[in-house]
PDB file of C-alpha atoms in Angstrom:
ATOM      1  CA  UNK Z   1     -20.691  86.892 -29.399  1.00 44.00           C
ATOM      2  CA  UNK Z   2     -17.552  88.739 -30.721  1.00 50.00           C
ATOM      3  CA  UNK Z   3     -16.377  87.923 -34.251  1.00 54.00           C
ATOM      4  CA  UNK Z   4     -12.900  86.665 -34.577  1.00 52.00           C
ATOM      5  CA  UNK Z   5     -10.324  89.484 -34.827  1.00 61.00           C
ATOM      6  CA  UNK Z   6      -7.295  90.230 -35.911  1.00 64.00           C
ATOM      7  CA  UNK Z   7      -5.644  91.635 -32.730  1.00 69.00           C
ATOM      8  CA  UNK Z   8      -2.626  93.764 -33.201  1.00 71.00           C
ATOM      9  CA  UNK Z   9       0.750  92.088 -33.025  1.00 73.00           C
ATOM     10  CA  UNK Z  10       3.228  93.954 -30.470  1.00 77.00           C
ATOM     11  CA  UNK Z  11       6.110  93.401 -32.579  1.00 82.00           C
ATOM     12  CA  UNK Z  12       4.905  95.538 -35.344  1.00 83.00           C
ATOM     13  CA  UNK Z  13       5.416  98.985 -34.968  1.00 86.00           C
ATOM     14  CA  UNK Z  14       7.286 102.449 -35.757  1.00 88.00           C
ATOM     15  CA  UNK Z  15       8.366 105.367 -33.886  1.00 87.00           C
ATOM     16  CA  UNK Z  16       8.283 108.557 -35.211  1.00 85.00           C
ATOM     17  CA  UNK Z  17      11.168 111.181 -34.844  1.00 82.00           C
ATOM     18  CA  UNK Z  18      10.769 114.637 -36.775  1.00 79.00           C
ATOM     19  CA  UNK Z  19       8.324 113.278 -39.021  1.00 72.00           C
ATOM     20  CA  UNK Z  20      10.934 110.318 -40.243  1.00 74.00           C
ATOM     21  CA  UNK Z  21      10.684 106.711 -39.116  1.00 73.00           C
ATOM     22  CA  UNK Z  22      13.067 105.685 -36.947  1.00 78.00           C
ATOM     23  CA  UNK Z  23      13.589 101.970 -36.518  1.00 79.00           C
ATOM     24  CA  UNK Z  24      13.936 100.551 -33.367  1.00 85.00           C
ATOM     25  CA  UNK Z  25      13.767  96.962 -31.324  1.00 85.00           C
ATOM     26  CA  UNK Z  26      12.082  97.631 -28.064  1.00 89.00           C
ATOM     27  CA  UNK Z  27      10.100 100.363 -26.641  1.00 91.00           C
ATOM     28  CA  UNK Z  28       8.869 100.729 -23.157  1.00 93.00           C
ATOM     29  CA  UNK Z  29       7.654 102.817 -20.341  1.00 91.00           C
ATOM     30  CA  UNK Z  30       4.249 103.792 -22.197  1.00 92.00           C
ATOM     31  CA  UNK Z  31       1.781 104.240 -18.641  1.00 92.00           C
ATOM     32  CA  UNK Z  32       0.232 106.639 -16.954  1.00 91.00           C
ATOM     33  CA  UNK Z  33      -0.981 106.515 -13.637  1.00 92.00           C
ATOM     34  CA  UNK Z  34      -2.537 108.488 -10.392  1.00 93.00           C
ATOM     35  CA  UNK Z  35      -1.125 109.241  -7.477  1.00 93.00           C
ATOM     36  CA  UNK Z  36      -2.857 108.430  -4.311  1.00 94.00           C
ATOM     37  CA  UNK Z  37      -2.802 110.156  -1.084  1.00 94.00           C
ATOM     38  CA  UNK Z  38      -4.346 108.506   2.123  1.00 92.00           C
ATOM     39  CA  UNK Z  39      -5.965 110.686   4.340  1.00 90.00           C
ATOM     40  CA  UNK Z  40      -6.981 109.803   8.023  1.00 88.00           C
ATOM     41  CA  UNK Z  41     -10.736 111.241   9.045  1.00 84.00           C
ATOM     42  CA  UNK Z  42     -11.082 111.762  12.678  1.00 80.00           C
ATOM     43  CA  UNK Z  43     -12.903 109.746  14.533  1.00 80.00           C
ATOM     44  CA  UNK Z  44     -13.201 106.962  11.653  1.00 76.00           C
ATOM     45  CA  UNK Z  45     -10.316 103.879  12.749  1.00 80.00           C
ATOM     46  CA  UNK Z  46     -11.684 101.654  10.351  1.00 86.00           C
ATOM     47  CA  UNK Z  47      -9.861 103.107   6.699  1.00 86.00           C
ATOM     48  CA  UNK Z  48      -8.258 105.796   5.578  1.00 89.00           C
ATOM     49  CA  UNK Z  49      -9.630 107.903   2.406  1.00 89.00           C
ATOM     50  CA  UNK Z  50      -7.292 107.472  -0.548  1.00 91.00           C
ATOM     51  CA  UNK Z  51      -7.646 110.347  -2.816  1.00 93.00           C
ATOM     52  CA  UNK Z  52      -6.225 111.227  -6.447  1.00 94.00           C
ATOM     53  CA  UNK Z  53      -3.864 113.907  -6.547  1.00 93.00           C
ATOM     54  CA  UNK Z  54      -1.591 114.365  -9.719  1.00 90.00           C
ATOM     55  CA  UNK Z  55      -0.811 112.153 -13.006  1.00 88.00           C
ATOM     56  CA  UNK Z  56       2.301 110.707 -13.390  1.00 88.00           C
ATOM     57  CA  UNK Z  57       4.255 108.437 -16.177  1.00 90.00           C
ATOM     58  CA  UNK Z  58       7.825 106.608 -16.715  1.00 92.00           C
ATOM     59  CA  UNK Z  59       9.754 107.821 -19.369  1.00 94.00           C
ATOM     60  CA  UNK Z  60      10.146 106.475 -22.815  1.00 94.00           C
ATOM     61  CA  UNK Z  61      12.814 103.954 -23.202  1.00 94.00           C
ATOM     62  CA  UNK Z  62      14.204 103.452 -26.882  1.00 92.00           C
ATOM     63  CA  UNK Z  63      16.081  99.973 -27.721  1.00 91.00           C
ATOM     64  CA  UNK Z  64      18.092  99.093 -30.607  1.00 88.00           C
ATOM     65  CA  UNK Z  65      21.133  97.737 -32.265  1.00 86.00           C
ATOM     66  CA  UNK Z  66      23.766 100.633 -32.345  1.00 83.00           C
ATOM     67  CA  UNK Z  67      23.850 102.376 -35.276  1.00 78.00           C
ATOM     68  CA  UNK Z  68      27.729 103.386 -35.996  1.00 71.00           C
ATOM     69  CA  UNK Z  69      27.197 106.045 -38.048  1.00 75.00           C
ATOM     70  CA  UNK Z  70      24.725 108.157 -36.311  1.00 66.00           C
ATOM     71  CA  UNK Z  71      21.084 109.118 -36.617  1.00 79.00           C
ATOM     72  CA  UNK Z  72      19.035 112.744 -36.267  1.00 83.00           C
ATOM     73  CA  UNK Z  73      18.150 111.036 -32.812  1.00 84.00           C
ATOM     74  CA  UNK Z  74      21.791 110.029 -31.333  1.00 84.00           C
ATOM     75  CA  UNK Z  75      22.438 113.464 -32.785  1.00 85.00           C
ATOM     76  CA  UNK Z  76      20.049 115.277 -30.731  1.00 86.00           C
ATOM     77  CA  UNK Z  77      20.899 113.256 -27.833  1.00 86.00           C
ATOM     78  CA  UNK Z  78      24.339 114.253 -28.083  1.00 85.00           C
ATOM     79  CA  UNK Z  79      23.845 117.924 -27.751  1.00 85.00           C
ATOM     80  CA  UNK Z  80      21.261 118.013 -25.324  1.00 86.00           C
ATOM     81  CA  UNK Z  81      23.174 115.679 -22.666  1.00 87.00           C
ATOM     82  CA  UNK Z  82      27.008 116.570 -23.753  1.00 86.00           C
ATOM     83  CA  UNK Z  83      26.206 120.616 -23.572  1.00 78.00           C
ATOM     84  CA  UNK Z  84      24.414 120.310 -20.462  1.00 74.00           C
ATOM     85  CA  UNK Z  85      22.421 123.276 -20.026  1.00 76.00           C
ATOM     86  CA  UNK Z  86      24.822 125.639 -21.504  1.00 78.00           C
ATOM     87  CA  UNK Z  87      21.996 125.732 -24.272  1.00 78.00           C
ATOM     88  CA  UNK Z  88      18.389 125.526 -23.751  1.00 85.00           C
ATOM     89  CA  UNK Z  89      17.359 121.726 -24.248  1.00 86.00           C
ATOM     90  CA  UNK Z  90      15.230 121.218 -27.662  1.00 89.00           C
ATOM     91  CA  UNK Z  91      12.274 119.654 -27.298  1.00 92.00           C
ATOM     92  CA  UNK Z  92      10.635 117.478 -30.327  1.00 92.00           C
ATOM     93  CA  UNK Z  93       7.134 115.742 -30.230  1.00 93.00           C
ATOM     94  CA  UNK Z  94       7.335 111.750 -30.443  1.00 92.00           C
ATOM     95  CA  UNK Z  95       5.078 108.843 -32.092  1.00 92.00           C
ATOM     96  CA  UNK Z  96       4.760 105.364 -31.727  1.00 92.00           C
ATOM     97  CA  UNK Z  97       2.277 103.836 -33.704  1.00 90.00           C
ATOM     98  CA  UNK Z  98       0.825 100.029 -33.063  1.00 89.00           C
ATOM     99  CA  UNK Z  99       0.639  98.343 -36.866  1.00 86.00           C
ATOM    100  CA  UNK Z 100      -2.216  95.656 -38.013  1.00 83.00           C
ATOM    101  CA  UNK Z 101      -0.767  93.071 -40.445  1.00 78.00           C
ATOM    102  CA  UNK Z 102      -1.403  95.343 -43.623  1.00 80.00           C
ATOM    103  CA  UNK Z 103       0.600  98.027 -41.764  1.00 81.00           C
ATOM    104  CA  UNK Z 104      -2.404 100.107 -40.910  1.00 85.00           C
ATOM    105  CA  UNK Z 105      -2.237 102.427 -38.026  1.00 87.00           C
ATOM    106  CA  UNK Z 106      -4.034 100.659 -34.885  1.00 88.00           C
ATOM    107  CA  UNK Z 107      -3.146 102.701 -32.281  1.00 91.00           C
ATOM    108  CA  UNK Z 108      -0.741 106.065 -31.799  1.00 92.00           C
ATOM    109  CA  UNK Z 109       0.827 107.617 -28.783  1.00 93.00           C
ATOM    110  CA  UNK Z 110       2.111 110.935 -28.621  1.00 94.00           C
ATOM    111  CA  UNK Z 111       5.079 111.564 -26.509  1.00 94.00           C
ATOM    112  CA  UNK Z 112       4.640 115.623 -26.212  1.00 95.00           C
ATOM    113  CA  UNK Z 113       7.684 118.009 -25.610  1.00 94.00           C
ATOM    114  CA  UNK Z 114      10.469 114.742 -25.267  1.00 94.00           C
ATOM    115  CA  UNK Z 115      13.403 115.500 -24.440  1.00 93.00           C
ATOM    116  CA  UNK Z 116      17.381 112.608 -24.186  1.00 93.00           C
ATOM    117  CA  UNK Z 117      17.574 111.937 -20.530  1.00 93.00           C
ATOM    118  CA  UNK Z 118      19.890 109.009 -20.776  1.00 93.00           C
ATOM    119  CA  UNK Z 119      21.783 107.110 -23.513  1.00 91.00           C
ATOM    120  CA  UNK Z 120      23.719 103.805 -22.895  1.00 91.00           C
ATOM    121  CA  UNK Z 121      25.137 100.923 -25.138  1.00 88.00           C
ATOM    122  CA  UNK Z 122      25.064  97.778 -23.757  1.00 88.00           C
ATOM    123  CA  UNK Z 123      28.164  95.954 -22.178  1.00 86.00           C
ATOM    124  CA  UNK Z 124      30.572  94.946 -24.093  1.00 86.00           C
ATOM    125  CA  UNK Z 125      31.549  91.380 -23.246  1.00 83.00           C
ATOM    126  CA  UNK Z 126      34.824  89.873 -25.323  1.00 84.00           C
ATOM    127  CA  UNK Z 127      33.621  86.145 -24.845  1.00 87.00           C
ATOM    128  CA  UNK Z 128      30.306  86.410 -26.111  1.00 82.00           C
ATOM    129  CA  UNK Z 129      28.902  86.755 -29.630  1.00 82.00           C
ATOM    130  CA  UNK Z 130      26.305  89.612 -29.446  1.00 81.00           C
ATOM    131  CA  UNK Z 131      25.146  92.696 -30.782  1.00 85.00           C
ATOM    132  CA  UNK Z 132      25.733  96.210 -29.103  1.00 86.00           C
ATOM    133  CA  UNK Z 133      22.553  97.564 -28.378  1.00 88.00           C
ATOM    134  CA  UNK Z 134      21.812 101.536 -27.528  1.00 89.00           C
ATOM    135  CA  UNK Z 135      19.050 102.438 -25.445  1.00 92.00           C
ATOM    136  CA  UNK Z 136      17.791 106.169 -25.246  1.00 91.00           C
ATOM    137  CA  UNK Z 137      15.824 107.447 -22.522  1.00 95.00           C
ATOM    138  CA  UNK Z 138      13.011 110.078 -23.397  1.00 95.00           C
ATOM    139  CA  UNK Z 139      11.005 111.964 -20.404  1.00 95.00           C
ATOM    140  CA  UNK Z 140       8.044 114.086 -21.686  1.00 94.00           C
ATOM    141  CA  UNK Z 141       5.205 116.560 -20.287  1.00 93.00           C
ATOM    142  CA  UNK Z 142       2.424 114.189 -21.732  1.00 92.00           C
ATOM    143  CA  UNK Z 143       1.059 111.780 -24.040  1.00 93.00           C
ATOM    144  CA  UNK Z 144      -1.966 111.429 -25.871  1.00 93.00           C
ATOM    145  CA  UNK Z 145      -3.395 108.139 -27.060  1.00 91.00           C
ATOM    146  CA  UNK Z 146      -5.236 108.205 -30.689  1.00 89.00           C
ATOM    147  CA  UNK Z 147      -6.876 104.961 -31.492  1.00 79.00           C
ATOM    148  CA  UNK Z 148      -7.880 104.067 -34.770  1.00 62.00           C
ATOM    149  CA  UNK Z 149     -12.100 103.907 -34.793  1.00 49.00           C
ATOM    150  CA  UNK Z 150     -11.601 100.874 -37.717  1.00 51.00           C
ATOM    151  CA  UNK Z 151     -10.228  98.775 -34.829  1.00 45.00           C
ATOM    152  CA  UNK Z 152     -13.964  98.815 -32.834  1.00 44.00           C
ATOM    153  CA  UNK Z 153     -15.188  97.329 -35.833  1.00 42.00           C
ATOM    154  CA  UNK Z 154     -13.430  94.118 -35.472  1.00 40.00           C
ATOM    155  CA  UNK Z 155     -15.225  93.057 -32.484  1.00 37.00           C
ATOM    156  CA  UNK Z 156     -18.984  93.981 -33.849  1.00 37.00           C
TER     157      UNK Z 156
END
């Protein structure tokens, strides 16, 4: 029988920009999956083999209230989507990190070689009373997931 644990909480946790924390609301798109391809044998009507082929993932999506006077991050969003690719696009490794309730590192993912797709503030609506909110849109080659071993111990 398990012991009680202390799951981790998915509202506490911190992204990593250039080695400084960057605080945001909401993150999504962390997955990976595989692609399938079906295949049809000959002579066998009754399936079709479905067979791996490449890894694939969403990008990173970034949620906050807008920050009016900048960050490093709306920064480097700025020149990599308003220059186009009149430069060569800079690439910077990513981290979020999944906090216990003392603030301990549970789990990290590494967002490898991100780079701004997308930026966006929410609509602004004159009859409501809301925040603006910016959303930045990361794609990456990879990520790598780095669990903390301290967690297995909970459920010993």
């Amino acid at each position: 029988m398990a012991k009680r644990a202390n799951y981790p909480v998915s509202f506490y946790f911190e992204l990593s920009f250039k080695g400084v924390d960057a605080a945001f609301q909401e993150v999504s798109g962390i997955s990976k999956e595989v692609s399938i391809e079906e295949v049809v044998c000959g002579g066998e009507n009754r399936f079709k083999y479905r067979l791996p082929t490449t890894a694939t993932s969403r990008n990173l999506v970034l949620k906050r209230a807008l920050i009016p006077e900048g960050s490093e991050l709306v920064d480097w969003c700025a020149s990599s989507l308003d220059e186009g690719l009149a430069n060569s696009i800079e690439t910077h490794d990513v981290s979020v990190s999944l906090l216990d309730a003392d603030g301990t590192v549970c789990v990290m993912w590494t967002f490898f070689n991100a780079y701004p797709v997308k930026y966006a503030i929410s609509d602004l609506k004159s009859n409501e009373n809301g925040l603006a909110f910016e959303s930045i849109e990361l794609a990456y080659n990879y990520f790598e997931i780095t669990p903390d071993l301290s967690i297995s111990n909970l459920f010993d």
